[in-house]
Short mmCIF file of C-alpha atoms and ligand atoms in Angstrom, two decimals:
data_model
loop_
_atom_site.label_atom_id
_atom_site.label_comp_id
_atom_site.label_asym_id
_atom_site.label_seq_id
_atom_site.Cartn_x
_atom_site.Cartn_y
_atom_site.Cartn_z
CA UNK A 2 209.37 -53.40 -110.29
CA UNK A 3 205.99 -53.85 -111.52
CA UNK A 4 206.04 -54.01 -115.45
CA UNK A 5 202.25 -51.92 -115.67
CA UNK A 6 203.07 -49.02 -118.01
CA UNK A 7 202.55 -45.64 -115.65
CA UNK A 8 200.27 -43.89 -118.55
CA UNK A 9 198.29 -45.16 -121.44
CA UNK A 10 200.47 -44.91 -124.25
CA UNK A 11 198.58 -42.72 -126.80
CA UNK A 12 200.90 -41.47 -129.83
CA UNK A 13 204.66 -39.97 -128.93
CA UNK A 14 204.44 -36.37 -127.79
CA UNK A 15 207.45 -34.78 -128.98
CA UNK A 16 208.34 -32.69 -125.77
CA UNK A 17 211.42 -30.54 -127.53
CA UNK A 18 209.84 -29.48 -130.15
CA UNK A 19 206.06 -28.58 -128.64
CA UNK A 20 208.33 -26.19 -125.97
CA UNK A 21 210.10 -24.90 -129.09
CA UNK A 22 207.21 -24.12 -130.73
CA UNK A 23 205.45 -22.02 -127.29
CA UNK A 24 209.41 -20.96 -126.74
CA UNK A 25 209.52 -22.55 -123.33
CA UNK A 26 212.20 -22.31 -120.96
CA UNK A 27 211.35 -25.76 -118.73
CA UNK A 28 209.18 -28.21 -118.53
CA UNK A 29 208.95 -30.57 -115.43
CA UNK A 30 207.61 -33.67 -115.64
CA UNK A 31 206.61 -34.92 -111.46
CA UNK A 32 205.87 -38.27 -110.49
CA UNK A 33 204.98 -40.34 -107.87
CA UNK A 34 203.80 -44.06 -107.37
CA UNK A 35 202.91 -43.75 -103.89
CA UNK A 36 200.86 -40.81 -104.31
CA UNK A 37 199.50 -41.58 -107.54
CA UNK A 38 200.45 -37.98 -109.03
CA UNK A 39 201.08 -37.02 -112.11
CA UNK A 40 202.36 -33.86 -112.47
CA UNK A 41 203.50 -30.97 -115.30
CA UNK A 42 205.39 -27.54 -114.32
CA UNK A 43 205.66 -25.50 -117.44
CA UNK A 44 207.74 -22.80 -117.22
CA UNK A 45 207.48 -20.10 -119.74
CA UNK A 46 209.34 -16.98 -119.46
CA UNK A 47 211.13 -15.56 -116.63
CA UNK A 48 212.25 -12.18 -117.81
CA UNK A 49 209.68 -10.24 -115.89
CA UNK A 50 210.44 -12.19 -112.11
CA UNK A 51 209.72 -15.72 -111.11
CA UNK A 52 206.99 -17.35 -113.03
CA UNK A 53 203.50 -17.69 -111.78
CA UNK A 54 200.25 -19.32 -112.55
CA UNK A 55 197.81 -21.66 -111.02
CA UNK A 56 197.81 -25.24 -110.86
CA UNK A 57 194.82 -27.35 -112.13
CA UNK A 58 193.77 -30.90 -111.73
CA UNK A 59 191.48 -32.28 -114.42
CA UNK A 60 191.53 -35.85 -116.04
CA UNK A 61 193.38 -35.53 -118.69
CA UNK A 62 192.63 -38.69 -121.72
CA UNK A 63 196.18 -38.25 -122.21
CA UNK A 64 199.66 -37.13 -121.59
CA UNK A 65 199.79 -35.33 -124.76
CA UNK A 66 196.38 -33.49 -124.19
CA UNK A 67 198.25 -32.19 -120.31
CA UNK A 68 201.00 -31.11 -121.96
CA UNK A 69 199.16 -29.34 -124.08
CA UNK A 70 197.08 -27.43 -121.63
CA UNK A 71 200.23 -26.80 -119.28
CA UNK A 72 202.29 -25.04 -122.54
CA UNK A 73 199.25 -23.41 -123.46
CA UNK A 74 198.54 -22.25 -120.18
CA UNK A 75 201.79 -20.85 -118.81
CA UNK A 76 202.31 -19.45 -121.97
CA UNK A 77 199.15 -17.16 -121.13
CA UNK A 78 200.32 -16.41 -118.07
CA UNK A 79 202.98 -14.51 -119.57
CA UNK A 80 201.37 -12.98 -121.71
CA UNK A 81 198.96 -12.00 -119.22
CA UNK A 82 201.30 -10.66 -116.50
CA UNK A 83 203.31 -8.68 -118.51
CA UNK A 84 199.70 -7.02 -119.71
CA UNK A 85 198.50 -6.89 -116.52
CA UNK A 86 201.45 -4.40 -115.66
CA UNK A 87 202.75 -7.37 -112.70
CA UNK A 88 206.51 -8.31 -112.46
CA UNK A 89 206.06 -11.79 -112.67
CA UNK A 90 206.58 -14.33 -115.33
CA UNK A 91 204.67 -16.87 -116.70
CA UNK A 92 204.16 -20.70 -115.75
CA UNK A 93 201.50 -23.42 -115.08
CA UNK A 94 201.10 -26.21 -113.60
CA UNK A 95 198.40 -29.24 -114.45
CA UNK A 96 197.89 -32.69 -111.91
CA UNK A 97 196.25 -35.39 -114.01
CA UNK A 98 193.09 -36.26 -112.52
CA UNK A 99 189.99 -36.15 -110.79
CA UNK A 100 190.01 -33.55 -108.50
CA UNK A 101 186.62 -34.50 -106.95
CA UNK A 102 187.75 -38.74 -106.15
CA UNK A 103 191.67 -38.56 -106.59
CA UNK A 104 193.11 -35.68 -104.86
CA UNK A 105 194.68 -36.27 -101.83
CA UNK A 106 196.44 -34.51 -98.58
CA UNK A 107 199.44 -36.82 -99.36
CA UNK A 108 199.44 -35.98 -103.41
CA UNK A 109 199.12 -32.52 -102.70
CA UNK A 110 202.16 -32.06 -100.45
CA UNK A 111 204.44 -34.68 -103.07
CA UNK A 112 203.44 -32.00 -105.29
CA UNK A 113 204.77 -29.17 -102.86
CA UNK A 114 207.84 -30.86 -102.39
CA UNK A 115 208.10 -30.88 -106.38
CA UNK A 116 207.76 -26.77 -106.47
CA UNK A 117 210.18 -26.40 -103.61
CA UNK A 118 212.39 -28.45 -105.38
CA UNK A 119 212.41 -25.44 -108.21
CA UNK A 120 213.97 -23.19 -105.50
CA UNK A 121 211.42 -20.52 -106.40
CA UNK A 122 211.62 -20.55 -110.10
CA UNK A 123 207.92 -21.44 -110.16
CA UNK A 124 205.04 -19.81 -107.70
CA UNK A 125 202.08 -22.43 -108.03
CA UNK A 126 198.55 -20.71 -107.22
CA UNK A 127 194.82 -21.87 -107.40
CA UNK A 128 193.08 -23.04 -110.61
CA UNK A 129 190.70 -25.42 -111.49
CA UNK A 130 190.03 -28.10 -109.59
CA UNK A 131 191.97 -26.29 -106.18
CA UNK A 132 190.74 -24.72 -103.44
CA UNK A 133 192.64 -22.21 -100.60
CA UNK A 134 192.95 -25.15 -98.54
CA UNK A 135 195.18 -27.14 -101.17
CA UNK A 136 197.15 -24.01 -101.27
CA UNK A 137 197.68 -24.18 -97.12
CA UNK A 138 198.54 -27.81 -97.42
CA UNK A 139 201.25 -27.25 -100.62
CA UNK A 140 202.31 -24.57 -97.76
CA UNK A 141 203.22 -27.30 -95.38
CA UNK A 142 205.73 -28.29 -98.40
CA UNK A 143 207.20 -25.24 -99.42
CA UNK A 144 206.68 -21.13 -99.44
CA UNK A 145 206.44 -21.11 -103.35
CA UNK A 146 202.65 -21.03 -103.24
CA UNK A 147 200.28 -18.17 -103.05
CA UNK A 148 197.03 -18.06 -103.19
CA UNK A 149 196.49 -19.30 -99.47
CA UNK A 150 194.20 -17.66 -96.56
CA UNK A 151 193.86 -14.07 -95.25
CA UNK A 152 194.21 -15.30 -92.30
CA UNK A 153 197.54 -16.59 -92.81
CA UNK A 154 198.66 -13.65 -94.55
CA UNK A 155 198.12 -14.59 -97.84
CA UNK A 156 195.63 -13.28 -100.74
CA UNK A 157 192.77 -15.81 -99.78
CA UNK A 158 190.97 -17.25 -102.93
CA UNK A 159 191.86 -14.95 -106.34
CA UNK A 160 188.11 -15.73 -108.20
CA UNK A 161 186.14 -13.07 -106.78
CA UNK A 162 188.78 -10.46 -108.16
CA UNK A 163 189.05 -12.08 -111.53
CA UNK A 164 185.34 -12.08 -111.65
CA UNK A 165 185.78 -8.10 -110.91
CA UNK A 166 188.58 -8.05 -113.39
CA UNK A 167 186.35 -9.81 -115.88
CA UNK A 168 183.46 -7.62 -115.12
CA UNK A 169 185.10 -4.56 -115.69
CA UNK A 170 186.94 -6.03 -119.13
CA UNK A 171 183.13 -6.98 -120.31
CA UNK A 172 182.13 -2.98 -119.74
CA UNK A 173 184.77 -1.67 -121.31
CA UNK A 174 184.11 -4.17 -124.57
CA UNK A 175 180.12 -2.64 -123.97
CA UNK A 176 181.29 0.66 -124.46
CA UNK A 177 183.84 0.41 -127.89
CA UNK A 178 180.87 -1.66 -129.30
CA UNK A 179 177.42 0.77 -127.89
CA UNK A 180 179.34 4.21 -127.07
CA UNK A 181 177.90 2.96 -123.05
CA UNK A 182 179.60 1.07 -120.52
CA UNK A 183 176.51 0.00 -118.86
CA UNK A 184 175.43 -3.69 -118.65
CA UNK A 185 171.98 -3.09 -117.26
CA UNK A 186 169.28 -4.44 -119.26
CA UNK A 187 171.91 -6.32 -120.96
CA UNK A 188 171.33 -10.46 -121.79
CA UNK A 189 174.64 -11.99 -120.82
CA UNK A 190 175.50 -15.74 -121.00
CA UNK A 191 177.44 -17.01 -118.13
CA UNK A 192 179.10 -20.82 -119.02
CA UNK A 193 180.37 -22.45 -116.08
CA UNK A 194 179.05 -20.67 -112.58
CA UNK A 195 181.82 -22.40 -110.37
CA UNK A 196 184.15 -19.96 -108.75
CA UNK A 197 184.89 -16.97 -111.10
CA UNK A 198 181.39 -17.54 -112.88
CA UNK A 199 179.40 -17.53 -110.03
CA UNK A 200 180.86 -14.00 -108.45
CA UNK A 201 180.89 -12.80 -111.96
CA UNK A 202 177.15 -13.23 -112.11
CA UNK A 203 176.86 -11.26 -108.81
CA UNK A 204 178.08 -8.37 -110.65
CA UNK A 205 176.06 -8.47 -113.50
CA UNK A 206 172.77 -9.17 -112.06
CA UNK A 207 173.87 -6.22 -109.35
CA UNK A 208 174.22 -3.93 -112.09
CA UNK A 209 170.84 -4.83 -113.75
CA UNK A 210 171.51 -7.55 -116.73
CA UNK A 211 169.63 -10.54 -117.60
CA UNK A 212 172.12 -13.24 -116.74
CA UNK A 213 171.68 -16.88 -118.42
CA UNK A 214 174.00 -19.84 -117.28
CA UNK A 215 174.96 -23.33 -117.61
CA UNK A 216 177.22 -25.20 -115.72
CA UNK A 217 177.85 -29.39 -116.13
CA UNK A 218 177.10 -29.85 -112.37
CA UNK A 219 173.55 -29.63 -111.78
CA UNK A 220 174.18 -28.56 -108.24
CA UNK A 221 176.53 -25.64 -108.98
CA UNK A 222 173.41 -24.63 -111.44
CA UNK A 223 170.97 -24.90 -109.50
CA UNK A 224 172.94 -22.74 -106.58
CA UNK A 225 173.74 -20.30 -108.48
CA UNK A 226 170.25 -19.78 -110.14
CA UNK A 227 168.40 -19.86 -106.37
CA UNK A 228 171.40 -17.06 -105.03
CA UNK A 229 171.22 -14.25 -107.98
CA UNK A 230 167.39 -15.47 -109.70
CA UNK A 231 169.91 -16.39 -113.24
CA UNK A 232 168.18 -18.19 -115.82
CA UNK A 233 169.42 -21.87 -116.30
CA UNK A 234 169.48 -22.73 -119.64
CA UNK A 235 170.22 -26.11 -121.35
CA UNK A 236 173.76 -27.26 -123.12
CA UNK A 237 171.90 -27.08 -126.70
CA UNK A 238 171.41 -23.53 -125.98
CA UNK A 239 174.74 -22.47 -125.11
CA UNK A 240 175.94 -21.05 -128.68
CA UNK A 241 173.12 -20.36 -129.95
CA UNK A 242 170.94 -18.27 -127.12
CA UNK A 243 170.61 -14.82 -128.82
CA UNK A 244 172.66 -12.63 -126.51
CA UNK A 245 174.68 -9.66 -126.05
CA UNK A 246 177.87 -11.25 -124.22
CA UNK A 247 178.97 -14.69 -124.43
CA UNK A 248 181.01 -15.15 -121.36
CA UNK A 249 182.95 -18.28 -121.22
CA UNK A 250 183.76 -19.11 -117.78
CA UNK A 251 184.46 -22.95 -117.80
CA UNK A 252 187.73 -24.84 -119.50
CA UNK A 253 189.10 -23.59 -123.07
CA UNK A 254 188.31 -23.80 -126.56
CA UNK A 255 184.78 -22.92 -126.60
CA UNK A 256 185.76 -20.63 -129.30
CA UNK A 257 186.55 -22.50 -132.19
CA UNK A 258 185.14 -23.13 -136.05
CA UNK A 259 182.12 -25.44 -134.55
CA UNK A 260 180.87 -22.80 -131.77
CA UNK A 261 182.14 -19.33 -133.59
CA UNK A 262 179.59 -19.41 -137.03
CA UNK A 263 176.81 -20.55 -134.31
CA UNK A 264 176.96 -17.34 -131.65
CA UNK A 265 174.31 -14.93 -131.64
CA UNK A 266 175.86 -12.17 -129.53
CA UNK A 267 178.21 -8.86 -130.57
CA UNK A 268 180.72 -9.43 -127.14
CA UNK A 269 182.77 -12.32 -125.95
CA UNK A 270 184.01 -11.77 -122.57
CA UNK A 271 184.95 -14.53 -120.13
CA UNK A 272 187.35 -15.54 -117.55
CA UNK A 273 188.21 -18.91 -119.31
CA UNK A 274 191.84 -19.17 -120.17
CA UNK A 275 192.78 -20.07 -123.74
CA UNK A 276 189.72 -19.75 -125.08
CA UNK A 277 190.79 -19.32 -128.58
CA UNK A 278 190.58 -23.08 -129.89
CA UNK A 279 193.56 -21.92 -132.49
CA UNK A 280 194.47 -18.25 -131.43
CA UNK A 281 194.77 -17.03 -135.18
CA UNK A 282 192.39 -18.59 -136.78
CA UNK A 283 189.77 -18.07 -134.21
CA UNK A 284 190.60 -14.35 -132.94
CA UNK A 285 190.31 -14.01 -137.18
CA UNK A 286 186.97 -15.69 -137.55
CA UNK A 287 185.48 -13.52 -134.49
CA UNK A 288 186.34 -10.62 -136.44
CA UNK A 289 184.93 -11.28 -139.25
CA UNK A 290 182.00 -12.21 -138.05
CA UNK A 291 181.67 -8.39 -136.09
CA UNK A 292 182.00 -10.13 -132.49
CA UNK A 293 184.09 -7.81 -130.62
CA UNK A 294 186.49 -10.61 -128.64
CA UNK A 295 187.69 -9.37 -125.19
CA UNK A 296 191.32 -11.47 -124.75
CA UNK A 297 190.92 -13.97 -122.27
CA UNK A 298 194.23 -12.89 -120.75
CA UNK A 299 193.24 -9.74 -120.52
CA UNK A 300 190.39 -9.96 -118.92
CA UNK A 301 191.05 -12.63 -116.30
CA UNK A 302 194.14 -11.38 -115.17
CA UNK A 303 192.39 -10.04 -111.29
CA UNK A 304 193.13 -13.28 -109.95
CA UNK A 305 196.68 -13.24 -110.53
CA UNK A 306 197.39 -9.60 -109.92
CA UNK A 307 195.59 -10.44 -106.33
CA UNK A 308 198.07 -13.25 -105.65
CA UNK A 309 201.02 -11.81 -107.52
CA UNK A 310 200.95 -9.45 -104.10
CA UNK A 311 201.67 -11.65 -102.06
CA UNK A 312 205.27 -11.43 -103.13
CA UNK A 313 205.17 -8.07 -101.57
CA UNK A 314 202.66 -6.64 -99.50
CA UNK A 315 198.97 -7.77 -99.83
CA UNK A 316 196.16 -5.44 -99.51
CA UNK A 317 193.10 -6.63 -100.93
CA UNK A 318 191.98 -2.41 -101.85
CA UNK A 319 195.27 -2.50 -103.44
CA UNK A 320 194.55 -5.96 -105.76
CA UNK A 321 191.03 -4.33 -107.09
CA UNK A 322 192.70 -0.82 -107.63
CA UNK A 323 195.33 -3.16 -110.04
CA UNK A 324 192.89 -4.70 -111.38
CA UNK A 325 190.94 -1.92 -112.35
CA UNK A 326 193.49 -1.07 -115.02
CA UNK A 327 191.85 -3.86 -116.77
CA UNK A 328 189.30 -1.41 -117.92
CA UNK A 329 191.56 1.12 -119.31
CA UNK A 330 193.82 -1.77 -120.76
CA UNK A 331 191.12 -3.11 -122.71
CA UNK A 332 190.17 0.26 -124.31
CA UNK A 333 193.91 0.18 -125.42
CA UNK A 334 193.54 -2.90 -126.79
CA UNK A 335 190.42 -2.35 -128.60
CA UNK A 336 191.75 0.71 -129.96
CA UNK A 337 194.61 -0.79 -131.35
CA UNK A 338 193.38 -3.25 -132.68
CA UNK A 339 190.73 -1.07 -134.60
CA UNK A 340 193.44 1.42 -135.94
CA UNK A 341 195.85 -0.96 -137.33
CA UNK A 342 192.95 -3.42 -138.27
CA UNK A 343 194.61 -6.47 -136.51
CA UNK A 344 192.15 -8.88 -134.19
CA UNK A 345 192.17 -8.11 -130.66
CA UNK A 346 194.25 -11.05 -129.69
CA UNK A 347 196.93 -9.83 -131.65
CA UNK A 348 196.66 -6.33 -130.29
CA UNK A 349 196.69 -7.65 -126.60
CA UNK A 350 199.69 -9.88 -127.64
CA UNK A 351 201.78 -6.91 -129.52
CA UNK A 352 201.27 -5.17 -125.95
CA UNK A 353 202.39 -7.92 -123.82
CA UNK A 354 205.55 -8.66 -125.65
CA UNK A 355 206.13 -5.27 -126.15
CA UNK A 356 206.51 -5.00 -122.43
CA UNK A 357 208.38 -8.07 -121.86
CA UNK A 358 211.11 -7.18 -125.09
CA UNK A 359 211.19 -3.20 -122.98
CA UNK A 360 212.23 -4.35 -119.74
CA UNK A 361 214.01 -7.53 -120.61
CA UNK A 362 216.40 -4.73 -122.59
CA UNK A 363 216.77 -3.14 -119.39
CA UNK A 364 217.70 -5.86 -117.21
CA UNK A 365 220.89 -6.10 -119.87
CA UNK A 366 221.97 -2.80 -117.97
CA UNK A 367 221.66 -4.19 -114.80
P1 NAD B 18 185.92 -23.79 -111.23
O1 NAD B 18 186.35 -25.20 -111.33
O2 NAD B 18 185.53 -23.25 -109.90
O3 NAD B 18 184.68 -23.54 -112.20
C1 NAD B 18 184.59 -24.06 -113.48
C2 NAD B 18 183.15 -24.44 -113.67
O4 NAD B 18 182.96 -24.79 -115.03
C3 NAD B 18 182.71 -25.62 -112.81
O5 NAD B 18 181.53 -25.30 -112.10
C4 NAD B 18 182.46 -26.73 -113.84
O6 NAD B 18 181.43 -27.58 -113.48
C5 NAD B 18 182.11 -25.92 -115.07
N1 NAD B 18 182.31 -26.59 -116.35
C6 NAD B 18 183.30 -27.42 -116.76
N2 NAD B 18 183.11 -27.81 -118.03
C7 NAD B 18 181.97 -27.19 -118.44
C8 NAD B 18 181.26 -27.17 -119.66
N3 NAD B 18 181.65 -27.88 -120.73
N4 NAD B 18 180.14 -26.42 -119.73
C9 NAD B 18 179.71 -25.71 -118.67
N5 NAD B 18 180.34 -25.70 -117.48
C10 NAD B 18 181.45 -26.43 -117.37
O7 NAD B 18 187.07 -22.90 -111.90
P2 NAD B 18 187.26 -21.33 -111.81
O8 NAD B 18 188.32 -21.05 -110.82
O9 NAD B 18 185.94 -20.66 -111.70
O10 NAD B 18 187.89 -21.02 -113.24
C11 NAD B 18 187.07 -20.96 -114.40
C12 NAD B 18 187.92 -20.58 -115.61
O11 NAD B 18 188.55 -19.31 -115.36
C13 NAD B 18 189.07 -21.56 -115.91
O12 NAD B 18 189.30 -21.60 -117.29
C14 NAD B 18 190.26 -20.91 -115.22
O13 NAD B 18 191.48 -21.31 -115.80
C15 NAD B 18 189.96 -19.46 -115.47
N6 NAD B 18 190.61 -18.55 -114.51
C16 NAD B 18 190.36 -18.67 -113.19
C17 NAD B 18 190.99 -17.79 -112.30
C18 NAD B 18 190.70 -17.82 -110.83
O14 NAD B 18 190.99 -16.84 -110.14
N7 NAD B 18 190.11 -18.88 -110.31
C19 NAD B 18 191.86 -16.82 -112.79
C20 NAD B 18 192.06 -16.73 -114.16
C21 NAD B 18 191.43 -17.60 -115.02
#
């Protein structure tokens, strides 16, 4: 046995207590010398069917800072399949490190074997950092997976219909604030242009806006920019760019006490998850400052409505007809959230749980 510690030691993460405090109902902890992975499965509610969310791979500086992301994260799955109107639960799953130089076909399938393990409590799924063909080889592992080709009957990639999803939740936030749904004319700032970003800029610059966008990888930028003619701008400028949407489209907690006094737009509307550095606080600040906030897991929630199919009978006309509830969702929200003078995020959470506390009372009368 080798005596070199497995992680960096970096404070004592108190693993009881941080589920208690999302309410978790498992957390799985995967490992593997051979491979090199290291692995989280969060599992966060079940009461709505097996729970479901992607699995992402970024390097993580710590254990602490993965576990965070994976209780945040499958916690907004829940939230944002019982919203969504799906019959899924909630659950995420995070591989520590770098997806571009560590993953490999061998890590990949360790971590299928992991999921099968679970017996089906857990459906793993793209997210960043994973492609469809990740999802065919965690398929050589087990059936919990979705997310994998057409071809193989399976959704193919989710982005372009939580791009759509995204889209639509970004016209309905242009109407409660102008009276008009339309986004032509309007300047929108895209941040990160990798797979929802990109298709999400499609849309807009179909429908006539004046898309910005920044992305950390020059190449993705530059792509992007020579496919739809967007505007690159530079990282300075990515708070600050007088706008009319913000769109957050890269990792989480853009929005936060640093970034929020520093916008210059009157929407935020993104497919990030978590974007909400402290979901309170933040949601709070938004609204103060007049910056109508569409809910991340609101808005995003195309991608897992398109996979969430695959548990019964995928049809890609019926994933966009799903997720074009999004629309009418978000004028729910936004109306709510105006008549009883709450933020948005708490309007779109009252929904959620509302749904999940209705039909968890009828599975008692099973
Ligand atoms: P992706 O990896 O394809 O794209 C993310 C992009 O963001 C990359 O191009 C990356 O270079 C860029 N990026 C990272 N940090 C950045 C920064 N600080 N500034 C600017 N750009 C940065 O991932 P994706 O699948 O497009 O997902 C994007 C976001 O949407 C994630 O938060 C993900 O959790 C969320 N989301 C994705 C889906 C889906 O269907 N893929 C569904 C729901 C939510």
């Amino acid at each position: 046995m080798s005596n070199v510690p497995l992680f960096e030691k970096e404070g004592s993460v108190e693993v009881f207590s941080e589920m208690a405090s999302y309410d978790h109902e498992m957390i799985v902890h995967c490992h593997d010398r051979a491979t090199g992975l290291k692995a989280i499965i969060a599992v966060h509610n079940t009461t709505l069917g097996p729970a479901m969310g992607g699995l992402r791979m970024w390097p993580y500086a710590t254990e602490g800072e993965a576990l965070t992301d994976a209780l945040r994260l499958s916690r907004g799955m829940t939230l944002k399949n019982a919203l969504a109107g799906i019959n899924v639960g909630g659950g995420k799953a995070v591989i520590i490190g770098n997806a571009r130089t560590d993953k490999t076909e061998a890590m990949l399938r360790r971590f299928g074997k992991f999921v099968h393990n679970l017996g089906g409590k857990y459906y793993t799924a793209e997210d960043v950092g994973m492609s469809e063909d990740d999802m065919e080889i965690i398929r050589t592992e087990t059936p919990y997976v979705t997310g994998i080709s057409q071809i193989r009957g399976g959704s193919g990639d989710p982005s372009p219909v939580t791009a759509y999803g995204t889209y639509l939740g970004m016209k309905a936030a242009m109407k409660k604030a102008t009276g008009s749904d339309s986004l032509n004319g309007k300047r929108v700032l895209v941040q990160g242009v990798g797979h929802v970003g990109g298709y999400l800029v499609d849309h807009l610059v179909e429908e006539g806006a004046k898309v910005f966008i920044y992305d950390i990888y020059p190449q993705t930028l530059e792509a992007v920019s020579a496919r739809t003619g967007a505007t690159i701008i530079s990282e300075e400028e990515v708070y600050t760019l007088p706008v009319d949407v913000y769109a957050p489209c890269a990792l989480g907690g853009t929005l936060n006490p640093e970034t929020i006094p520093q916008l210059n737009c009157m929407i935020v509307c993104g497919a990030a998850n978590n974007q909400l550095l402290d979901e309170v606080r933040d949601a709070q600040d938004l609204k103060d400052r007049g910056i109508l906030y569409a809910p991340d897991f609101m808005v995003n929630a195309g991608g897992i409505i398109n996979v969430s199919l695959e548990l019964e009978v995928y049809h890609r006309d019926l994933a966009m007809r799903k997720t074009e509830r999004i629309y009418e969702t978000a004028m729910k929200v936004f109306d709510l959230a105006g008549q009883a003078d709450i933020t948005t995020h708490e309007a779109a959470l009252k929904l959620a749980e509302q749904r999940i506390a209705e039909i968890g009372h009828n599975l008692l009368y099973r």
